[in-house]
C-alpha positions as a printed NumPy array, in Angstrom:
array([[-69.793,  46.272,  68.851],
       [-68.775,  43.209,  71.069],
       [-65.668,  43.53 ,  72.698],
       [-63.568,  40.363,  73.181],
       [-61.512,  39.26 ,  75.829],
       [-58.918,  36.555,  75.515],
       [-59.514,  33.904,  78.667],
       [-56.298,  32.392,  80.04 ],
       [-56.492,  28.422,  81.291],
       [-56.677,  27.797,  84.66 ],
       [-53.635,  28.22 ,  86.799],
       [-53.837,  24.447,  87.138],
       [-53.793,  24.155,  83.83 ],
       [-50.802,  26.492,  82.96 ],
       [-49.072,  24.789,  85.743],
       [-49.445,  21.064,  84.592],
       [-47.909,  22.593,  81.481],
       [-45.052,  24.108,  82.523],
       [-44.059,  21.263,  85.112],
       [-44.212,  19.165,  81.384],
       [-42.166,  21.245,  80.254],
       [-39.834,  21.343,  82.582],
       [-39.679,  17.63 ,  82.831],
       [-39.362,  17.016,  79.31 ],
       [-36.185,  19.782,  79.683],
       [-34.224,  18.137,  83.203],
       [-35.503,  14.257,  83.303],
       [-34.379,  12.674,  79.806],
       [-30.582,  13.901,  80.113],
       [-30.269,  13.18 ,  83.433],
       [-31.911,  10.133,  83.603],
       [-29.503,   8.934,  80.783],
       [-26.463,  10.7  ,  83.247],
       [-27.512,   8.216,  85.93 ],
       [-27.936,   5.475,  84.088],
       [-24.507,   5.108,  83.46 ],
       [-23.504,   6.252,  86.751],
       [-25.369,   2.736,  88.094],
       [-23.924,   0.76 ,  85.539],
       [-20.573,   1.831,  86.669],
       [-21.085,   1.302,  90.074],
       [-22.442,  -2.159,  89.682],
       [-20.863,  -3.664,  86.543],
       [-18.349,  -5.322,  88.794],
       [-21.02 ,  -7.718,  89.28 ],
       [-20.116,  -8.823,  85.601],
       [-16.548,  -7.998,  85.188],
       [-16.366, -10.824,  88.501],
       [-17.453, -13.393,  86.064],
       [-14.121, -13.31 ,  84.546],
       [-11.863, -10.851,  86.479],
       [-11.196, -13.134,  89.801],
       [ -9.731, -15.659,  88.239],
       [ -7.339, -13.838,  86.419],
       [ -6.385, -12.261,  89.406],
       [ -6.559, -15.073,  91.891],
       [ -9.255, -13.385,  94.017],
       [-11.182, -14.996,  96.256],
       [-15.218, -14.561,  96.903],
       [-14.585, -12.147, 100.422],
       [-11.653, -10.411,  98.246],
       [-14.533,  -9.237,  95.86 ],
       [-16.978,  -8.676,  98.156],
       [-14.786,  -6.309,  99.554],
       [-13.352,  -4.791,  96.737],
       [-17.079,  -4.288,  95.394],
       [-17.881,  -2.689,  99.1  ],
       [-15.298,  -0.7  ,  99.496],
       [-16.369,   1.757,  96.633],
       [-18.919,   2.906,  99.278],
       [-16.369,   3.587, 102.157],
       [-14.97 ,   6.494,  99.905],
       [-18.466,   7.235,  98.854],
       [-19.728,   7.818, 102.615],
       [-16.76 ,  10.027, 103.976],
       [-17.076,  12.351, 100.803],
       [-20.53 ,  12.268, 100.426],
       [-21.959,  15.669, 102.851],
       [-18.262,  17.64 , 102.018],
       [-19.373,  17.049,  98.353],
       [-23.165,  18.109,  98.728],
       [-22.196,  21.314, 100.739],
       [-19.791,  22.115,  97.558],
       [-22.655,  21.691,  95.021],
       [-24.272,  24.656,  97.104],
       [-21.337,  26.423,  96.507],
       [-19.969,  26.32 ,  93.294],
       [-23.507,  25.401,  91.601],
       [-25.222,  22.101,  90.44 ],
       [-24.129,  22.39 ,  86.716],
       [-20.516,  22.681,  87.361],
       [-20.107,  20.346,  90.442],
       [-21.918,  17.046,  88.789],
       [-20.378,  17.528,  85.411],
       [-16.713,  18.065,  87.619],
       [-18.219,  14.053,  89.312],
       [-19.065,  12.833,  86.171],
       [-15.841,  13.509,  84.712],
       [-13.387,  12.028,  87.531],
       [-15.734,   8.997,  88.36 ],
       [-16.33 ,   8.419,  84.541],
       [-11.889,   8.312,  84.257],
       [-11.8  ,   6.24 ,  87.71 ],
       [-13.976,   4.021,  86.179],
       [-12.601,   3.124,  82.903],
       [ -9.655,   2.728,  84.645],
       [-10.297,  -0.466,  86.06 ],
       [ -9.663,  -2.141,  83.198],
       [ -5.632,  -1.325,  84.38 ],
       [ -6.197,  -3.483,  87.938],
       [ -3.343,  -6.32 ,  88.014],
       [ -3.546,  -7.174,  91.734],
       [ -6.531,  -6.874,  94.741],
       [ -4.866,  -3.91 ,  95.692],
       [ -5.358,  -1.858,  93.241],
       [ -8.749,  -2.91 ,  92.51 ],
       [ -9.506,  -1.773,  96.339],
       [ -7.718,   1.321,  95.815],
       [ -9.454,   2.218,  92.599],
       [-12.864,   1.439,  93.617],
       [-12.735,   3.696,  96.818],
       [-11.405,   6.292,  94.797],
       [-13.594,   5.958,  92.906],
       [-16.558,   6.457,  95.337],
       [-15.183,   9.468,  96.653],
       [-15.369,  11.111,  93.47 ],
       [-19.022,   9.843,  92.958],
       [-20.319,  10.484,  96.318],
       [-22.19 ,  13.622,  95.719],
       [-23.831,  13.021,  92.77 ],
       [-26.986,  11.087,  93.501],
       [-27.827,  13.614,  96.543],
       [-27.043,  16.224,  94.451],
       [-29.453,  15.107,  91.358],
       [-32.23 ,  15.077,  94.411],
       [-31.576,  17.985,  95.676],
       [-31.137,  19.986,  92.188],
       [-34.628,  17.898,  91.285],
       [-36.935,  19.071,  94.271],
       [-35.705,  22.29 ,  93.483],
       [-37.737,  22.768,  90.159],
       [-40.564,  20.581,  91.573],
       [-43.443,  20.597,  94.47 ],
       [-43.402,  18.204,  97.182],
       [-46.486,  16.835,  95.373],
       [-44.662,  16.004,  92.606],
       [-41.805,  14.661,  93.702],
       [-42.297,  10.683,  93.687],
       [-43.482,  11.311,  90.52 ],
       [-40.573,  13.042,  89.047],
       [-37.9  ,  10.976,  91.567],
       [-39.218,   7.914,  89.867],
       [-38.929,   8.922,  86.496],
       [-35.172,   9.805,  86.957],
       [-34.44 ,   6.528,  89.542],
       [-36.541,   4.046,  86.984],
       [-32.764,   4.582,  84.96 ],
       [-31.543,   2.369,  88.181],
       [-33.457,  -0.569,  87.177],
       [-33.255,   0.252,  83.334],
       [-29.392,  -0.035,  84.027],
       [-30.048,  -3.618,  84.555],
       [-32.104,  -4.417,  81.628],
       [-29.528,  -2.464,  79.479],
       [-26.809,  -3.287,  81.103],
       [-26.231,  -7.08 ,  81.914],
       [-27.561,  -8.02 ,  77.857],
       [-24.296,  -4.844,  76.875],
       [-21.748,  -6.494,  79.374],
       [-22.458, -10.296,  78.258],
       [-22.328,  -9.293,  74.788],
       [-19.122,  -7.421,  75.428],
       [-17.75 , -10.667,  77.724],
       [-18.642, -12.73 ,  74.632],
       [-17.341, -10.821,  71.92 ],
       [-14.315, -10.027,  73.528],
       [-13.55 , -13.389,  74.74 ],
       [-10.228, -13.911,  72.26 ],
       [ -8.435, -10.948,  74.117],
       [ -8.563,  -7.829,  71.3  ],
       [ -5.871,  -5.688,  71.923],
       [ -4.228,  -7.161,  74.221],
       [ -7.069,  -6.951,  76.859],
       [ -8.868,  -9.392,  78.122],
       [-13.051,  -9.036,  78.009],
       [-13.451,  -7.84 ,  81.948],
       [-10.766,  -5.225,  80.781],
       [-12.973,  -3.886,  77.696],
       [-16.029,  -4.163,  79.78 ],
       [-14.346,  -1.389,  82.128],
       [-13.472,   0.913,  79.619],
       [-16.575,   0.703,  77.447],
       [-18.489,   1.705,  80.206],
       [-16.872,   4.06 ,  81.699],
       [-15.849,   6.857,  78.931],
       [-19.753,   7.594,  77.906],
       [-20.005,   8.914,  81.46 ],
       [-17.179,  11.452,  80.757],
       [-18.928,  12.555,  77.509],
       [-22.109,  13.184,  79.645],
       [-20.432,  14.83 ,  81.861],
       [-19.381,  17.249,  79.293],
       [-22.372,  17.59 ,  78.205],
       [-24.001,  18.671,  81.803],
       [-21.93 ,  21.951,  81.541],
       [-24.032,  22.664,  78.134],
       [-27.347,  21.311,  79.121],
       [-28.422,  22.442,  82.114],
       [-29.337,  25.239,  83.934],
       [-28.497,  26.282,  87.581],
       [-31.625,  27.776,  88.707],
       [-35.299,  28.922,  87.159],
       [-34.36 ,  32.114,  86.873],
       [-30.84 ,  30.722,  84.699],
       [-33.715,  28.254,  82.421],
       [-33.434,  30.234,  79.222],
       [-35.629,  27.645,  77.49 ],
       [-39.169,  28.867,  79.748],
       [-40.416,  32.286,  79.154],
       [-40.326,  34.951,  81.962],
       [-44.252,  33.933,  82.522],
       [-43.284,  30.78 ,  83.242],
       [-40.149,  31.191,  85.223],
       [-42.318,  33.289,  87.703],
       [-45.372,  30.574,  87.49 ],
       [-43.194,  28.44 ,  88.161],
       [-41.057,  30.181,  90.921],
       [-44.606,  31.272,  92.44 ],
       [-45.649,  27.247,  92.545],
       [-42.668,  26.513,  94.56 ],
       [-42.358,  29.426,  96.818],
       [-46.266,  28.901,  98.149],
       [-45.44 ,  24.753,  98.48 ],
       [-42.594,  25.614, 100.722],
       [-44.945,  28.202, 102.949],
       [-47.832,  25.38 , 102.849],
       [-45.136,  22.475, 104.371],
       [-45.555,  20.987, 107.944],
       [-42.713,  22.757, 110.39 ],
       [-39.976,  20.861, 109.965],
       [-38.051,  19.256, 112.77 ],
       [-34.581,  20.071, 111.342],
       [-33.594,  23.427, 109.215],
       [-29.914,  23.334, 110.133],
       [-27.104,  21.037, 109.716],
       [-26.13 ,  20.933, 113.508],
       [-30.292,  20.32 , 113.724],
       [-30.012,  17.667, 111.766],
       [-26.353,  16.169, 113.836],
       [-29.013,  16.297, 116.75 ],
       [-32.138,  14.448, 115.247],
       [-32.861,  10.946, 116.178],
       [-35.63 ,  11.181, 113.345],
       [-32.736,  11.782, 110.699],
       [-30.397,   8.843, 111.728],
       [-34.148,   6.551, 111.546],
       [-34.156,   7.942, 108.178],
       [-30.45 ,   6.285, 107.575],
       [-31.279,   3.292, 108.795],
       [-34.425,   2.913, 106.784],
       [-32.465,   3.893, 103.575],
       [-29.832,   0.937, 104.731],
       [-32.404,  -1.267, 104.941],
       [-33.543,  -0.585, 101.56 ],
       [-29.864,  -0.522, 100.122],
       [-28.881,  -3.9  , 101.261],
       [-31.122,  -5.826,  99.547],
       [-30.434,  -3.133,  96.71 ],
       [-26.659,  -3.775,  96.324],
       [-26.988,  -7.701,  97.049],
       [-28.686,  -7.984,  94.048],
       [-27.123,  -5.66 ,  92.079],
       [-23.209,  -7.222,  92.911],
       [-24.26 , -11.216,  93.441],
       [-27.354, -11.309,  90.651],
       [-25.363, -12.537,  87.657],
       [-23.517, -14.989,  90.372],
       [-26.57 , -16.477,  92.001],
       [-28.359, -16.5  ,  88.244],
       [-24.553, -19.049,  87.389],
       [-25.116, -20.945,  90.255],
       [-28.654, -21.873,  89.183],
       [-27.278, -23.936,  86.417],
       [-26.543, -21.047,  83.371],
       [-22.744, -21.227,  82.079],
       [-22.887, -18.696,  79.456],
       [-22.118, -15.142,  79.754],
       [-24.493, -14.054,  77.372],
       [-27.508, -15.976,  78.55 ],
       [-26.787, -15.002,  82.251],
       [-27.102, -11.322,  80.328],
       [-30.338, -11.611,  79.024],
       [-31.515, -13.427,  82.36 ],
       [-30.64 , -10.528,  84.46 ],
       [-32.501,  -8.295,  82.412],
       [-35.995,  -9.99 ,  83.54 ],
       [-35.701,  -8.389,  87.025],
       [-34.588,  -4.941,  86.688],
       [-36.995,  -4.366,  83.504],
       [-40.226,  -6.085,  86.335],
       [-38.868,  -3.339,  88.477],
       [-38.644,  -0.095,  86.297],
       [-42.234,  -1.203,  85.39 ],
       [-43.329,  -1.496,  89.501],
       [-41.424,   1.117,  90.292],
       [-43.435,   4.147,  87.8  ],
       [-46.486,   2.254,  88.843],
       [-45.603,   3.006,  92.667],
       [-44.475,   6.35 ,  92.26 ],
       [-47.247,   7.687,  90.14 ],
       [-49.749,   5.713,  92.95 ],
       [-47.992,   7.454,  96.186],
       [-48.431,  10.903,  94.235],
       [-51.801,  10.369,  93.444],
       [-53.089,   9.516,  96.845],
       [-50.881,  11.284,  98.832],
       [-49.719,   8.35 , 101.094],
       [-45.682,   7.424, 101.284],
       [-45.769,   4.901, 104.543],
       [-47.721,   1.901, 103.124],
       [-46.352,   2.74 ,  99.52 ],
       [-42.943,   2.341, 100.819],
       [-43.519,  -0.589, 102.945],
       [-45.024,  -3.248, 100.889],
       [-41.715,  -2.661,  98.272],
       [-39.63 ,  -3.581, 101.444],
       [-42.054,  -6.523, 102.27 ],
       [-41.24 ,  -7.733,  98.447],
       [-38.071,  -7.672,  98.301],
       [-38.121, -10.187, 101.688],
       [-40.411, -12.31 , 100.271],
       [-38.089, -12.489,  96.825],
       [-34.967, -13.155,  98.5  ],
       [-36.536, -15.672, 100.927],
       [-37.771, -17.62 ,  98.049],
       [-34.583, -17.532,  96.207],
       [-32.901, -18.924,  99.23 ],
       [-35.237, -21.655,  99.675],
       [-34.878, -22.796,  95.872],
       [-31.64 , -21.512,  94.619],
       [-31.294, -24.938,  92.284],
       [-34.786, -24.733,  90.965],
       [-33.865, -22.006,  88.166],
       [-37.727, -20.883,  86.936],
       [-38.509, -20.387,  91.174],
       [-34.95 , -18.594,  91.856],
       [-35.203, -16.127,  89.145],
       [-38.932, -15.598,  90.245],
       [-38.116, -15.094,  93.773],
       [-34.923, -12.709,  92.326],
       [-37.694, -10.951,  90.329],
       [-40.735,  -9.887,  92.679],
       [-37.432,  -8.909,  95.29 ],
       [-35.621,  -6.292,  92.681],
       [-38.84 ,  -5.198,  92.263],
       [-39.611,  -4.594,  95.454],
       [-36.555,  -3.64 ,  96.51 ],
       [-35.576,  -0.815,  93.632],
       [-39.435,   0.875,  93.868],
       [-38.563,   1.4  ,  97.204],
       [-35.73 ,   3.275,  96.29 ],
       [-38.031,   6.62 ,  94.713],
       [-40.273,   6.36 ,  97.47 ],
       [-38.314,   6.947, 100.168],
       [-36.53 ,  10.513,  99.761],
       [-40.508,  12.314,  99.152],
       [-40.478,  11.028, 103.146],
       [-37.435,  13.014, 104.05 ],
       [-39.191,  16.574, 103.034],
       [-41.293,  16.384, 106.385],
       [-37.913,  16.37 , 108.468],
       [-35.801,  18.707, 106.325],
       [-35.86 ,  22.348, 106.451],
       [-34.701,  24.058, 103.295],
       [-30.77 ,  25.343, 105.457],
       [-30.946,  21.644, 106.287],
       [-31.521,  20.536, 102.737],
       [-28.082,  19.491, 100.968],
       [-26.049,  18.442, 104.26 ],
       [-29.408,  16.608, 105.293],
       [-29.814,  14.476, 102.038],
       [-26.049,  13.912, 102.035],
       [-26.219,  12.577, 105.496],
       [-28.947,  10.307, 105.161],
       [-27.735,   9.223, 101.868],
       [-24.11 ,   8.62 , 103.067],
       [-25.761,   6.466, 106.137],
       [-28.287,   4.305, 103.948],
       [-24.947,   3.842, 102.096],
       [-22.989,   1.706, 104.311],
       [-25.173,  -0.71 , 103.24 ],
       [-23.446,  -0.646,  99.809],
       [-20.192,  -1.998, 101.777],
       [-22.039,  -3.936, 104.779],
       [-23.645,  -5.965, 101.632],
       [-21.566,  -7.461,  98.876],
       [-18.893,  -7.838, 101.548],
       [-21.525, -10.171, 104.019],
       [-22.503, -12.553, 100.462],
       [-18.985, -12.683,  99.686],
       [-18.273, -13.552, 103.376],
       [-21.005, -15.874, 103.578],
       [-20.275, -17.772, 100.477],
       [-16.725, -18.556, 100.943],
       [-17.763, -19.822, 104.513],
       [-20.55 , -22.282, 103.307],
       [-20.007, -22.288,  99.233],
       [-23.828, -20.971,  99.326],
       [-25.15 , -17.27 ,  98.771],
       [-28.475, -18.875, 100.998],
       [-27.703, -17.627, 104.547],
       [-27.009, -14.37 , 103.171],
       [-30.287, -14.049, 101.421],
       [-32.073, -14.902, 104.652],
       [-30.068, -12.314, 106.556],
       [-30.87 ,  -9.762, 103.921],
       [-34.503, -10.443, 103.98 ],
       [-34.851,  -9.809, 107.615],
       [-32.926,  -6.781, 107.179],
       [-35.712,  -5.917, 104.998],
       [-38.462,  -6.717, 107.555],
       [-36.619,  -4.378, 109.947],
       [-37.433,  -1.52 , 106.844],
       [-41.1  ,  -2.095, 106.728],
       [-41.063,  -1.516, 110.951],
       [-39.167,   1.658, 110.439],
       [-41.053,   2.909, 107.933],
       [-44.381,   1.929, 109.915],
       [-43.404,   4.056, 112.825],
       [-43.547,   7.315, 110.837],
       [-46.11 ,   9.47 , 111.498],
       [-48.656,   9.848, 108.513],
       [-49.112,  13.358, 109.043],
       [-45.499,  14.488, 108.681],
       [-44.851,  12.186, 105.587],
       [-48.126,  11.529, 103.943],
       [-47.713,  14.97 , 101.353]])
């Protein structure tokens, strides 16, 4: 008699299996989740099309009503990420979704500037801890290996908003152009885009689970493969320089951390608020063409931006990965400002800087693991986040302020591409031992 024995796969093997799984089981829902929490954050840059002349608004007026969404956003952001830890993910971002999702759609009610200011910082308050909080909840299923990876996945919804997004809101701008209801198209643009995200949100409380123990859709071997995987990457991580809050208050690395991530923002949220303006201002009137026109940059940029991610995982280097995105998006914006009447060139030039700009956006938190203890985690992320930010207000406010003082967005795509150049020198002076994992 032979006796058999049944062989198991490699632990590798089992592992690359169950981090599929787990993928396939987080990513898809809430990549959709933060899809339309970017479109709502950003489809002001459409609604403007329409919306300041109806309410007699100047260019600065907008650029600060689109800004000030990230005061609100930046005081709330580390009270909300310290809640998460408390009350659970699954709870607190469905809770976000919810309000933001309601704040949102309730834009299409603004009759004056001052109501569209107060809305909009409202507005970020209630979405302040979300995007810290996906992170966060994220690297918590997944090894610092595998985090650009997975980070890009859910961020790629970022540019996807774009290529989804500004096609939906010119349609929307076009077909309700005669006023239905009572509302004009800016109005429906709002509301159309803002209740999905209270569905989701719904949703979240159904869909997700709190922890891998909570993840009744693995099997108890691989909730403890998994739990095992992540327990031995946290033992096998360089010492890090911060593993308390008040550590973190004291860190000069952290705050060079915020400033990179600002650098990175700015050109981020320039695009995002001014790209259907700039793309008019080229010579393209209609609201459905300046749709589909938008779309080329953000869909070059979810492309770039998997291609980066999977390429820093693979070779386990973050500094140069991160700074030839930044070095991108100066170029792009440079050459937009140099040829902002020469359509084909502008759009170019808009195109190689979102893509530049937006891949950076994945590849930067995998650097923040080598200067975050796991105490440090949530108030850390929130920090940095809430820092990088600023930008979100420094931005669309400086185009706005820019363009009403010379009738140009050039100057400020200048200024915003040596902002940029300041990122790749940040990034540059990292050590390539503490974020090279």
């Amino acid at each position: 008699m032979h006796s058999s024995a049944v062989i198991s796969p490699p632990v590798d093997d089992r592992l690359d299996t169950v981090f599929r799984k787990v993928t396939i089981g987080l990513v898809p829902y809430i990549f959709v989740c933060y899809l339309f929490n970017y479109l709502d954050r950003v489809n002001v840059g459409f609604a403007k099309l329409e919306m300041l002349d109806s309410l007699h608004m100047s260019e600065t007026a907008y650029g600060l009503g689109a800004g000030i969404f990230f005061l609100g956003y930046i005081a709330c952001g580390v009270p909300s990420n310290l809640m998460l830890q408390k009350v659970g993910a699954r709870r607190w971002l469905a809770l976000i979704m919810i309000v933001w999702g309601l704040l949102s759609a309730s834009l299409m009610f603004v009759r004056n500037p001052a109501t569209f200011y107060a809305l909009r910082l409202a507005t970020g308050a209630a979405e302040s801890g979300f995007f810290p909080g996906l992170v966060l909840y994220l690297t918590s299923w997944f090894p610092a290996r595998r985090h650009g990876r997975v980070l890009t996945l859910f961020m790629s919804a970022i540019p996807l908003s774009g290529v989804f997004g500004g096609p939906f809101s010119g349609w929307i701008l076009t077909h309700f152009a005669a006023g239905q209801g009572g509302y004009a198209a800016w109005q429906w643009l709002f509301l159309l885009q803002g209740l999905p995200t209270v569905l989701l949100g719904i949703g979240m409380l159904l869909l997700l689970s709190d922890t891998i123990g909570g993840a009744s859709w693995l099997t108890p071997d691989e909730r403890a493969l998994l739990q095992d995987a992540l327990d031995q990457d946290r033992l096998n991580r360089p010492a890090q320089l911060s593993d308390t809050f008040g550590g973190v208050l004291r860190n000069p690395a952290i705050w060079l951390l915020g400033l990179l991530y600002f650098c990175t923002q700015a050109s981020v949220y320039a695009i995002n608020f001014w790209l259907p303006t700039i793309i008019k201002a080229s010579g393209y009137r209609d609201p459905g063409t300046i749709g589909w026109l938008s779309a080329i940059p953000y869909l070059t940029a979810a492309i770039f931006m998997i291609l980066m991610g999977r390429s820093a995982d693979r070779r386990r280097e973050r500094r140069w990965h991160m700074a030839v995105p930044l070095l991108m998006a100066a170029a792009g914006l440079a050459v937009a400002a140099r040829f902002p009447a020469n359509a084909p060139v502008a759009l170019a030039g808009l195109t190689v800087a979102t893509a530049g700009a937006l891949a950076g956006l994945p590849l930067f938190w995998p650097l923040c693991g080598g200067y975050l203890g796991p105490a440090a985690a949530a108030g850390g992320l929130a920090l940095i986040n809430s820092t990088g930010q600023m930008a979100g207000f420094v931005s669309p406010y400086l185009v706005g302020w820019i363009k009403d003082a010379t009738h140009s967005t050039d100057d400020a795509l200048y200024v915003l591409a040596a902002v940029a150049l300041l990122g790749v020198a940040l990034v540059l002076r990292m050590p390539a031992t503490r974020v090279n994992r």
